[in-house]
Short mmCIF file of C-alpha atoms in Angstrom, two decimals:
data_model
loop_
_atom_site.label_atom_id
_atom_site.label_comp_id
_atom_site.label_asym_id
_atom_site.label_seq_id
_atom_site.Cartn_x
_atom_site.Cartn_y
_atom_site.Cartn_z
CA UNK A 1 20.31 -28.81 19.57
CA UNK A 2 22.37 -30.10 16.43
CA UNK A 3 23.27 -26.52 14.93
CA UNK A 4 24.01 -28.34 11.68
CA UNK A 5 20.28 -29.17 10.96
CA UNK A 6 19.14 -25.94 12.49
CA UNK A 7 17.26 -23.79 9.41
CA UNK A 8 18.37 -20.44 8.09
CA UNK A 9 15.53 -17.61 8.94
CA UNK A 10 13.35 -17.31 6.24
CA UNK A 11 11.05 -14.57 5.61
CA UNK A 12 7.50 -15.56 5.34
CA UNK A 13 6.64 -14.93 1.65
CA UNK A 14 10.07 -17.58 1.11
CA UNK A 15 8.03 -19.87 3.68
CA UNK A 16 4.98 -19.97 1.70
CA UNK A 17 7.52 -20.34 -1.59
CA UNK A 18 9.16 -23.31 -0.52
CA UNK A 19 5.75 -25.31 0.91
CA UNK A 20 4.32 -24.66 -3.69
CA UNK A 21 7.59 -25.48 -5.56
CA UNK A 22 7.25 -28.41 -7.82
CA UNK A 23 10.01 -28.06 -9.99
CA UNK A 24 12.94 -25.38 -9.44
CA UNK A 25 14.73 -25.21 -13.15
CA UNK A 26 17.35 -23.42 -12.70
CA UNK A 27 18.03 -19.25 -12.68
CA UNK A 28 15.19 -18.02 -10.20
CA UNK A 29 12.68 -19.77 -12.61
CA UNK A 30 10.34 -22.36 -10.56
CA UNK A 31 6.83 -24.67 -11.21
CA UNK A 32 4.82 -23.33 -8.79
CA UNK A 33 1.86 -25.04 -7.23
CA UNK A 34 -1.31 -22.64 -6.91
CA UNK A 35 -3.91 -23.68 -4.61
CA UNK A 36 -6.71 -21.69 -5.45
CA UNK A 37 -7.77 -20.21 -9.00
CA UNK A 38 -10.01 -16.84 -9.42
CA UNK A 39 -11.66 -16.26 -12.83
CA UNK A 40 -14.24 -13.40 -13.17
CA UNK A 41 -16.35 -12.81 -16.12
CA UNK A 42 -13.85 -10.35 -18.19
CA UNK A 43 -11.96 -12.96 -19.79
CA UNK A 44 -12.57 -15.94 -17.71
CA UNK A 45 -15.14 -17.41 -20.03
CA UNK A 46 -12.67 -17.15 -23.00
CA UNK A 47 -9.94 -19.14 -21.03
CA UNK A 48 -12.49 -21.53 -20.39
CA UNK A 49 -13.41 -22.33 -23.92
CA UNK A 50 -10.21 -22.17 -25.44
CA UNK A 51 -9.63 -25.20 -22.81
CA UNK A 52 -12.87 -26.93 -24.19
CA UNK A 53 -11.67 -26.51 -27.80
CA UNK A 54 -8.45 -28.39 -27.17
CA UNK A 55 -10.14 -31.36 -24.94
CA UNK A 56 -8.47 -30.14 -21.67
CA UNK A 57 -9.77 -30.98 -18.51
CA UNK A 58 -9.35 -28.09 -15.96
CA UNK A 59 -7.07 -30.01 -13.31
CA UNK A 60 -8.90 -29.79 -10.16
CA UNK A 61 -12.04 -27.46 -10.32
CA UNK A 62 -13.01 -28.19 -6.96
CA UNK A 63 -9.98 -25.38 -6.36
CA UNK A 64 -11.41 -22.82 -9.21
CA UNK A 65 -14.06 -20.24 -8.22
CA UNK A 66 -15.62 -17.90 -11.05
CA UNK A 67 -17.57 -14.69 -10.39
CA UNK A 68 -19.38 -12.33 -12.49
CA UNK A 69 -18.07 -8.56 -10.96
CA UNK A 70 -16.48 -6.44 -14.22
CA UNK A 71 -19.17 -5.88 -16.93
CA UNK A 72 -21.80 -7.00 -14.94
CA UNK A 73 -24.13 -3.54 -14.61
CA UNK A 74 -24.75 -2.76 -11.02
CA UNK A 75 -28.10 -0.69 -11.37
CA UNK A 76 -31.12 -2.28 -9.45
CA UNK A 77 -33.14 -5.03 -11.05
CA UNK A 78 -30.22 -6.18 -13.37
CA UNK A 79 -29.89 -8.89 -15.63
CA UNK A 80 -27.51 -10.42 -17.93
CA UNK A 81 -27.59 -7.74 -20.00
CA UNK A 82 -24.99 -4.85 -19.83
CA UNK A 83 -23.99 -1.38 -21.54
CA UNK A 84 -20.56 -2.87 -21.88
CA UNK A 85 -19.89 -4.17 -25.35
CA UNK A 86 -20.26 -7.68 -25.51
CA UNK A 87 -20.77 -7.70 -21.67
CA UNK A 88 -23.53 -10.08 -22.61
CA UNK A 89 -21.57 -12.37 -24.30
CA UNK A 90 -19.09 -12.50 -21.45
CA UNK A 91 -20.60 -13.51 -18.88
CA UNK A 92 -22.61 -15.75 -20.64
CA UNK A 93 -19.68 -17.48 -21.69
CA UNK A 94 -18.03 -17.45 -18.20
CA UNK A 95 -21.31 -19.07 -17.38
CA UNK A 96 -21.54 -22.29 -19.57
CA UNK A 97 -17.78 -22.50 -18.81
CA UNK A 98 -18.20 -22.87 -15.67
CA UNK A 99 -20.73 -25.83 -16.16
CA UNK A 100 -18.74 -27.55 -18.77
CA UNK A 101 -16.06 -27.47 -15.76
CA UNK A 102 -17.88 -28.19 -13.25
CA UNK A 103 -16.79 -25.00 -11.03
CA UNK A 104 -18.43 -22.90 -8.73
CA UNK A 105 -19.70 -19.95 -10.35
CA UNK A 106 -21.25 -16.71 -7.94
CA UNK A 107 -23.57 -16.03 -10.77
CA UNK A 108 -25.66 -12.25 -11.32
CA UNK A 109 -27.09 -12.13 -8.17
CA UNK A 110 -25.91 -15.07 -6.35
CA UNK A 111 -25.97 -14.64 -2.37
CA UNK A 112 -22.41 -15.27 -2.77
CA UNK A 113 -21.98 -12.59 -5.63
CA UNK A 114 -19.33 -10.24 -5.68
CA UNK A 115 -15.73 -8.85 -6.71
CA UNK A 116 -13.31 -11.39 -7.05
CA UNK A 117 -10.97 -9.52 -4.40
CA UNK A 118 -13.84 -9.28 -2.18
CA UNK A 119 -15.15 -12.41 -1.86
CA UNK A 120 -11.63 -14.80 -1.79
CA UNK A 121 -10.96 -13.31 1.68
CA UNK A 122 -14.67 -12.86 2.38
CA UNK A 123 -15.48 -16.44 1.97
CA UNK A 124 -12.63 -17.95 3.27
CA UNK A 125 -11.28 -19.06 -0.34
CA UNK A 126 -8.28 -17.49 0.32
CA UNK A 127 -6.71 -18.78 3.42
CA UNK A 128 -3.10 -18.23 5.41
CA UNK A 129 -0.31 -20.07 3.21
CA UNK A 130 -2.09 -20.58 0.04
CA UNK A 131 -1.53 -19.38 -3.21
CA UNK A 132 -3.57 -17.86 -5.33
CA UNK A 133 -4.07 -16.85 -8.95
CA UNK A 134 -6.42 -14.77 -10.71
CA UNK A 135 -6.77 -13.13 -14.17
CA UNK A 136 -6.95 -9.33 -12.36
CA UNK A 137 -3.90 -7.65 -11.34
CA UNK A 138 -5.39 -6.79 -7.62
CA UNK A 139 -5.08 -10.93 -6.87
CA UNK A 140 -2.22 -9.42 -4.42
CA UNK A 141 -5.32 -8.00 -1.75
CA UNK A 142 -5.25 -11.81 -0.58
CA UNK A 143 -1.94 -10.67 0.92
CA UNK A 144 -4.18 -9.07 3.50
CA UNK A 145 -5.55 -12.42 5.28
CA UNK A 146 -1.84 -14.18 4.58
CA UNK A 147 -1.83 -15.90 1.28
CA UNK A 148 0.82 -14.91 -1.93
CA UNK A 149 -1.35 -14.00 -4.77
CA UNK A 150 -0.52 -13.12 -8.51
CA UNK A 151 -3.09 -11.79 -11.04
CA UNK A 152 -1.84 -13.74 -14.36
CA UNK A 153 -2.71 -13.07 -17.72
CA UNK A 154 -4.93 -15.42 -20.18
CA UNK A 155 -2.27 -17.83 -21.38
CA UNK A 156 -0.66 -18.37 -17.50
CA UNK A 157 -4.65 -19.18 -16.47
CA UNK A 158 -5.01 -21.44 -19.14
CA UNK A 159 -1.98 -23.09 -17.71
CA UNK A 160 -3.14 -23.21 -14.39
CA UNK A 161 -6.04 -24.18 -15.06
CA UNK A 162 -5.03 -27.50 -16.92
CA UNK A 163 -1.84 -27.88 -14.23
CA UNK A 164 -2.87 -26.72 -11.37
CA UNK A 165 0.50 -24.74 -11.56
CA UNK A 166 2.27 -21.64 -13.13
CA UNK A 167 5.90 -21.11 -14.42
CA UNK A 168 6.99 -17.70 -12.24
CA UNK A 169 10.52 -16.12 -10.89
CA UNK A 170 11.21 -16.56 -7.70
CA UNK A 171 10.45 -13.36 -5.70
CA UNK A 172 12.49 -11.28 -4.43
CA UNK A 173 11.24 -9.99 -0.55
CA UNK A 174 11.01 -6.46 0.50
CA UNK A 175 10.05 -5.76 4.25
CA UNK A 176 7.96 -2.48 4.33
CA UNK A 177 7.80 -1.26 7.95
CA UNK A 178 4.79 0.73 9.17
CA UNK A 179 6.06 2.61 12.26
CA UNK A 180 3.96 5.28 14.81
CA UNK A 181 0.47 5.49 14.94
CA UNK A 182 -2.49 6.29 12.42
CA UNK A 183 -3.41 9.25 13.39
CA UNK A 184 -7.15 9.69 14.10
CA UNK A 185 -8.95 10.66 11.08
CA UNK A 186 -6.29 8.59 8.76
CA UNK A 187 -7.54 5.53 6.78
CA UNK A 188 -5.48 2.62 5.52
CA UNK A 189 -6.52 4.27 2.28
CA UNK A 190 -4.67 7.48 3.09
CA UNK A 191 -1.39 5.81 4.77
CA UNK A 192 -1.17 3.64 1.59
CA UNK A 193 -1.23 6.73 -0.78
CA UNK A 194 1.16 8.20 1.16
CA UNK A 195 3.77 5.18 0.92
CA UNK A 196 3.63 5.37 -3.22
CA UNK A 197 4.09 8.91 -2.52
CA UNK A 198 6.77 8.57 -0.74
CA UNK A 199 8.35 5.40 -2.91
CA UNK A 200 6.55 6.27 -6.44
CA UNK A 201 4.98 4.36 -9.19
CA UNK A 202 8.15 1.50 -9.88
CA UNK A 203 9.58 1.89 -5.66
CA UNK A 204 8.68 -1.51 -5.07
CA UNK A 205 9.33 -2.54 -8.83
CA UNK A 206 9.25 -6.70 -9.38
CA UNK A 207 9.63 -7.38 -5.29
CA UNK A 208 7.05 -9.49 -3.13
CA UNK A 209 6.27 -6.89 -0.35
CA UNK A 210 5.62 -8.00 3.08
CA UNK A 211 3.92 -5.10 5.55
CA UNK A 212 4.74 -4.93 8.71
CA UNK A 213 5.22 -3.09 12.07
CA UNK A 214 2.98 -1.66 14.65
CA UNK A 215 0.79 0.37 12.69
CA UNK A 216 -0.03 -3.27 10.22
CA UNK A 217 -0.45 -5.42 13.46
CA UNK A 218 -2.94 -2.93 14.76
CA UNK A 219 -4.85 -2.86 11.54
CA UNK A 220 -8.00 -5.02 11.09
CA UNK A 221 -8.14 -7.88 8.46
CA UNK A 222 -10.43 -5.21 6.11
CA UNK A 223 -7.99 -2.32 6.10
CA UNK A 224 -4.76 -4.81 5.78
CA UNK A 225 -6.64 -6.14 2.44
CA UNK A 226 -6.48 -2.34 1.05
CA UNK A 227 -2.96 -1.74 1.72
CA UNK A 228 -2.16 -5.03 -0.19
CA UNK A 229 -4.31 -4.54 -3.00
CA UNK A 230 -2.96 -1.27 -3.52
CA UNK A 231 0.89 -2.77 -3.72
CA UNK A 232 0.59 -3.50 -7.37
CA UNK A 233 0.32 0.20 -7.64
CA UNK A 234 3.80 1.12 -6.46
CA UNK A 235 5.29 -1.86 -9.01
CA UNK A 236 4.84 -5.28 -6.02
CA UNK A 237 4.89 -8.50 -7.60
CA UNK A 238 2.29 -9.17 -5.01
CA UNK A 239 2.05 -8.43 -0.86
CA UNK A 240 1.62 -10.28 2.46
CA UNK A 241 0.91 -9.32 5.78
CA UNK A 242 2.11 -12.46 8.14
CA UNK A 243 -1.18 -13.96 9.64
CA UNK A 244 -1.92 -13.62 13.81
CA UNK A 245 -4.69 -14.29 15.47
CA UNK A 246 -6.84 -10.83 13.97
CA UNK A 247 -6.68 -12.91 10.75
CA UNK A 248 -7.65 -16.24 11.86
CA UNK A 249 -10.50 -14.39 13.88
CA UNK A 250 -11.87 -12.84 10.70
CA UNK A 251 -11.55 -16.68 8.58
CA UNK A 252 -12.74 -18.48 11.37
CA UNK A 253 -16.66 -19.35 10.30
CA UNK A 254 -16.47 -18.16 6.54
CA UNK A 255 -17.38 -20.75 4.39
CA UNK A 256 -14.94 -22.09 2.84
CA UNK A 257 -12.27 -22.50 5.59
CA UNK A 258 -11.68 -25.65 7.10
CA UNK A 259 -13.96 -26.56 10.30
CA UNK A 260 -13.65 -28.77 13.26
CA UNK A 261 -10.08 -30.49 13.76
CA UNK A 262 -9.40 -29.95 10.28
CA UNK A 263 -9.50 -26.12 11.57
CA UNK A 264 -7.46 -26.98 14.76
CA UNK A 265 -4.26 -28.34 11.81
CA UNK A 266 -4.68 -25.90 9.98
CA UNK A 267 -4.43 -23.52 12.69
CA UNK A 268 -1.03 -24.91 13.96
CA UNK A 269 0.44 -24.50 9.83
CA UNK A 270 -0.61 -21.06 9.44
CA UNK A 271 0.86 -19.65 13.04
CA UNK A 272 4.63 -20.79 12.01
CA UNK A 273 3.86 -18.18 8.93
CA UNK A 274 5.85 -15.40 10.43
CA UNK A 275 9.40 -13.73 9.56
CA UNK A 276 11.78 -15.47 11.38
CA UNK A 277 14.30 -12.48 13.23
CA UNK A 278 17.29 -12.26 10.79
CA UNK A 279 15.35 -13.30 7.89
CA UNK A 280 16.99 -11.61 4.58
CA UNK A 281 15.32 -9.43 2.56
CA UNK A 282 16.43 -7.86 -0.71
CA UNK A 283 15.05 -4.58 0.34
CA UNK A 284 14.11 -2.84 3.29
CA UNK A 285 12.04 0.25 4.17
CA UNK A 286 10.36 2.08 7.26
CA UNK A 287 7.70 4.93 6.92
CA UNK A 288 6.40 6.94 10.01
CA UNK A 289 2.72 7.06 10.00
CA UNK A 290 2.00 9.62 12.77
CA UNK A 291 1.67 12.69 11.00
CA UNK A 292 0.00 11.39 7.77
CA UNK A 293 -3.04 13.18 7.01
CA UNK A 294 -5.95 12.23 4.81
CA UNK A 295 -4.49 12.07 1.12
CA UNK A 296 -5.81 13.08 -2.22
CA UNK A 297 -4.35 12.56 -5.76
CA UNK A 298 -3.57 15.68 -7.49
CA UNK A 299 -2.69 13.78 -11.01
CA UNK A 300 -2.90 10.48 -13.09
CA UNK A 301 -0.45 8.30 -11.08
CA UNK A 302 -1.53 7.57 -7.50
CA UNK A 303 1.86 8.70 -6.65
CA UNK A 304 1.00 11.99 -7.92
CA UNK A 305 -0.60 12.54 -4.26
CA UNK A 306 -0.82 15.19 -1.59
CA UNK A 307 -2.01 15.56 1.60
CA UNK A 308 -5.58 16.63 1.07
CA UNK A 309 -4.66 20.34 2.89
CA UNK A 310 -1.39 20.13 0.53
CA UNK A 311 -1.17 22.31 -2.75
CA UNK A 312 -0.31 20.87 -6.66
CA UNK A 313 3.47 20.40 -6.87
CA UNK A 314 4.88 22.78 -8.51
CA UNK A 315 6.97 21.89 -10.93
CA UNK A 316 10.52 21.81 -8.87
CA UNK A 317 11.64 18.76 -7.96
CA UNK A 318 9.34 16.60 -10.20
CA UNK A 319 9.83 15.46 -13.46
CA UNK A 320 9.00 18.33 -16.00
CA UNK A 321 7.40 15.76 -18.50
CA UNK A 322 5.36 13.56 -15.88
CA UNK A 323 3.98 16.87 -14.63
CA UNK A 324 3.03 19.07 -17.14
CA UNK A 325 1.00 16.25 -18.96
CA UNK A 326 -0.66 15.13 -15.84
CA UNK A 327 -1.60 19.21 -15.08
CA UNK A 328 -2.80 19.55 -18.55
CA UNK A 329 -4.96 16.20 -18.19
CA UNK A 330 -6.29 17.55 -14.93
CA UNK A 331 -6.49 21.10 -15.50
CA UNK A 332 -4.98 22.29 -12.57
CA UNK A 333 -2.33 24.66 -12.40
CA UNK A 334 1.08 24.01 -9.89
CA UNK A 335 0.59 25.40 -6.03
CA UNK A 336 -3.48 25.09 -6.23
CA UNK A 337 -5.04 23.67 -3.06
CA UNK A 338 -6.57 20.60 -3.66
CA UNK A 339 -8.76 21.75 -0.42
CA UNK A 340 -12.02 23.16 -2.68
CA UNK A 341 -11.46 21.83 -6.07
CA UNK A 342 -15.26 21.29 -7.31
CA UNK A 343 -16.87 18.14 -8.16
CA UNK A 344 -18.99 16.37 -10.62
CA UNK A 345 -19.17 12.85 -9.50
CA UNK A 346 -18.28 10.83 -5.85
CA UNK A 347 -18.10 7.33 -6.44
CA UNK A 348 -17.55 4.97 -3.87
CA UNK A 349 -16.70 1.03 -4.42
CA UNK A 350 -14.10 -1.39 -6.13
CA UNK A 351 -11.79 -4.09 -4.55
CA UNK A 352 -9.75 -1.67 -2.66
CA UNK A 353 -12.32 0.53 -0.32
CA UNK A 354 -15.95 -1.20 -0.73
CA UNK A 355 -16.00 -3.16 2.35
CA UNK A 356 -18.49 -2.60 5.42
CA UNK A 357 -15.86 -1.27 7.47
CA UNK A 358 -15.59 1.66 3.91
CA UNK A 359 -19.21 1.86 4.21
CA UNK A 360 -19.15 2.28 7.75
CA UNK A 361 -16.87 5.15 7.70
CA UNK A 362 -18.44 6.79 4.91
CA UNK A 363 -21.91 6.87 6.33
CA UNK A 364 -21.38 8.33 9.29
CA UNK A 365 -20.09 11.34 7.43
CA UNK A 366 -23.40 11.25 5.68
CA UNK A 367 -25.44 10.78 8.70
CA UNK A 368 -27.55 13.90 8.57
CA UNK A 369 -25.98 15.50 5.89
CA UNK A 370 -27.22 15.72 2.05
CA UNK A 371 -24.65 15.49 -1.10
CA UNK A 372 -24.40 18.69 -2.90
CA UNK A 373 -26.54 20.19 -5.51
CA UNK A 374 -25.21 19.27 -8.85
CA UNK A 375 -23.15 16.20 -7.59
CA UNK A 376 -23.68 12.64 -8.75
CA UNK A 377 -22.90 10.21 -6.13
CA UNK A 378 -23.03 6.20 -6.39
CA UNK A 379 -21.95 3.64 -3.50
CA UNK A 380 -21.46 0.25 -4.86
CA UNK A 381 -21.06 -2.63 -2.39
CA UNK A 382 -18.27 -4.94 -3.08
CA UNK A 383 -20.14 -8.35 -2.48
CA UNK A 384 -23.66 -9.41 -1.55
CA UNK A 385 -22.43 -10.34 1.81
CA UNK A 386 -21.16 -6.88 2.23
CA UNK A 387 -25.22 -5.35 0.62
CA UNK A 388 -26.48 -7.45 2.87
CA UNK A 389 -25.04 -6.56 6.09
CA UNK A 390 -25.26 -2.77 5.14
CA UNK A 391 -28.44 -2.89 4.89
CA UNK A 392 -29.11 -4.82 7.92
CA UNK A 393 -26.94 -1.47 10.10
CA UNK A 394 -28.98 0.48 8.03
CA UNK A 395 -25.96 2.14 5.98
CA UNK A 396 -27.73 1.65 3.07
CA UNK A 397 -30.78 3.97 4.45
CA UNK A 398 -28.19 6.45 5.18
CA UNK A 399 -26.47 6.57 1.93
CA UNK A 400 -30.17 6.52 -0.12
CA UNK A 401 -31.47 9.88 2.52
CA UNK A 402 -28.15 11.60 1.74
CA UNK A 403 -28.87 11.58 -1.79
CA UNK A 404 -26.47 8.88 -3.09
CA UNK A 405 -27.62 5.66 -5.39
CA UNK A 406 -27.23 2.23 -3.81
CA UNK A 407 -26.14 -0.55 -6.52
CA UNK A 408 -25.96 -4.07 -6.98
CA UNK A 409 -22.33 -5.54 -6.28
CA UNK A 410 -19.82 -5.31 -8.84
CA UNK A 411 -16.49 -3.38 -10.10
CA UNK A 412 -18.95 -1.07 -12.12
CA UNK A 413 -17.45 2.19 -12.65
CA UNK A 414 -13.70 1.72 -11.12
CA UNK A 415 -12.97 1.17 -14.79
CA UNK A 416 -14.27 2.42 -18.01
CA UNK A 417 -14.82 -0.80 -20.54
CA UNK A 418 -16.67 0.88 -22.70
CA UNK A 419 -19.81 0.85 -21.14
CA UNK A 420 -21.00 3.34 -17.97
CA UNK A 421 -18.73 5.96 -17.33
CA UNK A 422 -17.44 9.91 -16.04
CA UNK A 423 -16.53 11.05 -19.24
CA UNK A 424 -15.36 14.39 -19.11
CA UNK A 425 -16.25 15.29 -15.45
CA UNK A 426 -14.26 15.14 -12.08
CA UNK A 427 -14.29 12.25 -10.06
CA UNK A 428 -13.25 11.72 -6.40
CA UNK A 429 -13.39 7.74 -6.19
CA UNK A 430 -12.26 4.91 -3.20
CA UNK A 431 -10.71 3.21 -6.26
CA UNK A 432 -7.45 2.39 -7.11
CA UNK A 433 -6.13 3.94 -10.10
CA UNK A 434 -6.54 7.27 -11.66
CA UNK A 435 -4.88 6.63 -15.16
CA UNK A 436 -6.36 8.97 -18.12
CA UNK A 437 -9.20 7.66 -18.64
CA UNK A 438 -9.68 5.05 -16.23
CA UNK A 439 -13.01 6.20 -15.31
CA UNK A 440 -14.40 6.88 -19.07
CA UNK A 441 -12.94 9.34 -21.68
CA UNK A 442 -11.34 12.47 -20.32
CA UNK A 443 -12.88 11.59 -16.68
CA UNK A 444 -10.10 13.58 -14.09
CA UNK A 445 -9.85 11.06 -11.50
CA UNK A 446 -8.94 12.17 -7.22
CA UNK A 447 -8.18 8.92 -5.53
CA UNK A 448 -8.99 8.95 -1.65
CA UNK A 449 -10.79 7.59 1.31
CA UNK A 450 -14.07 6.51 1.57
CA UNK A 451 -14.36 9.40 4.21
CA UNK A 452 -12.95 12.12 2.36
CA UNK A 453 -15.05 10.84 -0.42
CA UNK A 454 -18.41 11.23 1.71
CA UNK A 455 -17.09 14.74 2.75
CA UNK A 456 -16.11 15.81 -0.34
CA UNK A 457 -19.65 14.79 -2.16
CA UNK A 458 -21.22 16.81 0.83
CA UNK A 459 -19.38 19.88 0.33
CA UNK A 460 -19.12 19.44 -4.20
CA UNK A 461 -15.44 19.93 -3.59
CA UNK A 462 -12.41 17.82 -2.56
CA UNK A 463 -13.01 18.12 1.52
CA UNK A 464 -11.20 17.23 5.11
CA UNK A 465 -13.42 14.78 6.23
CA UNK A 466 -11.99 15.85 9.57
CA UNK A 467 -13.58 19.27 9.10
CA UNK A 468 -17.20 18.04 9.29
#
């Protein structure tokens, strides 16, 4: 072999960088191609029209997908209207956007309905070696089936939307190694919580995080999508696992991915998407995943995070500030065991843990069991596809005997808008941020597991799921 022509290693999110660069202009600053657009209902109507008003013509909408999943309500029989303000007006804008542009829309109640961050992987819209843009900061759970997305805010869209590309920095690669085992008992969920633990809320601060290592490559397609949506949570541009043959088993038959010998090409692209040995990286880090134990957030950071048989920090070692607002916001007091701290609400959905696979594990700690006294509890599917197929196991049975409502599709409560809500009451939730407030006003927000979740609703306090 020539050695002069042979390539440098390359890491796979600079693979996937390379194949989309129109234009590089100088300083890290690129025109990026984006293959695939994601508008949902919050916003993506507006966007829409403020390209009517100006007599643009979205690019290529045969690459744009729209779907109604933030204000749309979620309760049973459900219609355009919605307790969010203006929720009405959204969608219904979203909704003669969409025709105006000719794009598919997954419209209230569409077989095809669901969150954005759901469905892109779910349907096969997101594929290996794409990119992908989408007015929600969570775009980056594509990572999970091998594509590089970026949520973007209302201006880049419009952009995109016109171009087909976006003006973005190159990024800078971070390898994230996985190491061990998951212990039995431990979700993708928990390990995740534990890495922003470990790293906190900026560790991973402006970088494009690629996951690997044993524990990653053993992980299915489902529980890979939840440790790359929650990336954006310890400061990643945006996340990648490397595709193998677990992801191309999951895409293979979803609609949208390519069929026949156009499946057979595409194939042979996406399985040269790996980190070549050598490739650089502008930061590296390795976590040990054996002894990780279900986690729990203790605060209003989901770095602020404990094993759920840990205590509340005390105030040592942690910044004095950070922690005595996030105690007061709580009310919790340093060195209490999270183990047994009561319960208003368990809520169980959003784009990072309302998959089957999240159903699955939360059901069979309901099997048999009823949710405490007192306790409101509320499982919302993230897609139609994912109703659908609950129902068929008969999840859905089991959720309904142990006492919890079963919703429409949707990103419902995982954020407050104004609309339905927690205010004032404690919350442990699958979702993925526990900001003041998130969940309505003064709502006290426990991220976890979809299996501590179950446990904890059965018990009406914060509960090992590995205890029942």
């Amino acid at each position: 072999m020539d050695t002069t022509t042979r390539k440098a290693p390359s890491s796979v999110i600079d693979k996937i960088w390379a194949q989309h660069v129109v234009a590089d202009l100088g300083g890290g600053a690129c025109v990026l191609h984006i293959d695939r657009l994601m508008l949902h209902d919050r916003g993506g109507g507006l966007v829409l029209r403020k390209l009517t008003d100006a007599g643009t013509p979205v690019a290529r909408p045969e690459s744009v997908f729209a779907t109604v999943d933030h204000v749309v309500e979620t309760k049973p029989g459900r219609t355009d209207r919605t307790s969010v303000p203006g929720g009405a007006t959204f969608i219904g804008e979203l909704r003669a956007g969409a025709r105006r542009h000719a794009l598919r829309l997954f419209d209230v109640n569409d077989p095809g309905q669901g969150i954005v961050h759901v469905i892109s992987p779910e349907t096969g819209i997101a594929l290996p070696g794409m990119t992908l843009s989408c007015n929600d900061s969570h775009t980056c759970t594509v990572g999970g089936v091998g594509a590089l997305g970026w949520g973007v805010g209302t201006t880049e869209l419009e952009y995109a939307l016109a171009t087909g590309c976006v003006l973005m920095e190159a990024p800078r690669p971070m390898r994230i190694e996985l190491t061990g085992s998951m212990p039995a008992g431990t979700t993708a969920k928990d390990l995740v919580l534990h890495l922003i633990g470990v790293v906190g809320a900026d560790g991973a601060r402006g970088y494009a995080v690629e996951f690997t290592g044993d524990v990653v490559r053993r992980m299915s397609i489902e529980e890979r999508l939840t440790i790359c949506n929650m990336a954006v949570e310890f400061g990643a541009r945006t996340a990648i696992v490397a595709p193998d043959d677990t992801t191309f088993e999951f895409l293979s038959g979803t609609p949208h991915a390519p069929t026949g010998p156009a499946w057979d090409q595409a194939l042979s692209q996406w399985r040269v998407l790996f980190s070549d040995p050598g490739a650089p990286y502008a930061a590296a880090l390795s976590v040990a995943c054996d002894s990780v134990a279900p986690q729990v957030t203790w605060g209003t950071s989901p770095a602020q995070v404990v094993s759920v048989r840990g205590c509340v920090p005390a105030p040592e070692g942690i910044r004095a500030d950070d922690i005595d607002r996030a105690l007061r916001y709580m009310g919790l007091s340093p060195g209490q065991p999270v183990l047994g701290i009561p319960i208003d609400v368990a809520f169980i959905g959003s784009c990072t843990n309302s998959r089957l696979s999240d159903l699955r594990a939360a059901a069979a700690v309901l099997h048999g069991r009823t949710v405490a006294p007192g306790v409101q509890a509320i499982c919302v599917p993230g897609s139609q596809e994912v109703k659908r197929r609950a129902e068929l196991e008969g999840l859905a049975e089991v959720f309904v005997a142990a006492g919890f409502a079963w919703r429409e599709p949707g990103c419902s409560m995982c954020f407050y808008a104004g609309g339905e809500g927690f205010g004032g009451r404690r919350v442990i939730t699958t979702t993925n941020r526990n900001f003041e407030h998130r969940q309505g006003p003064a709502a006290r927000s426990h991220l976890a597991g979809p299996a501590t979740v179950a446990a904890s609703a059965v018990a009406g306090a914060i509960t090992d799921p590995r205890a029942l």
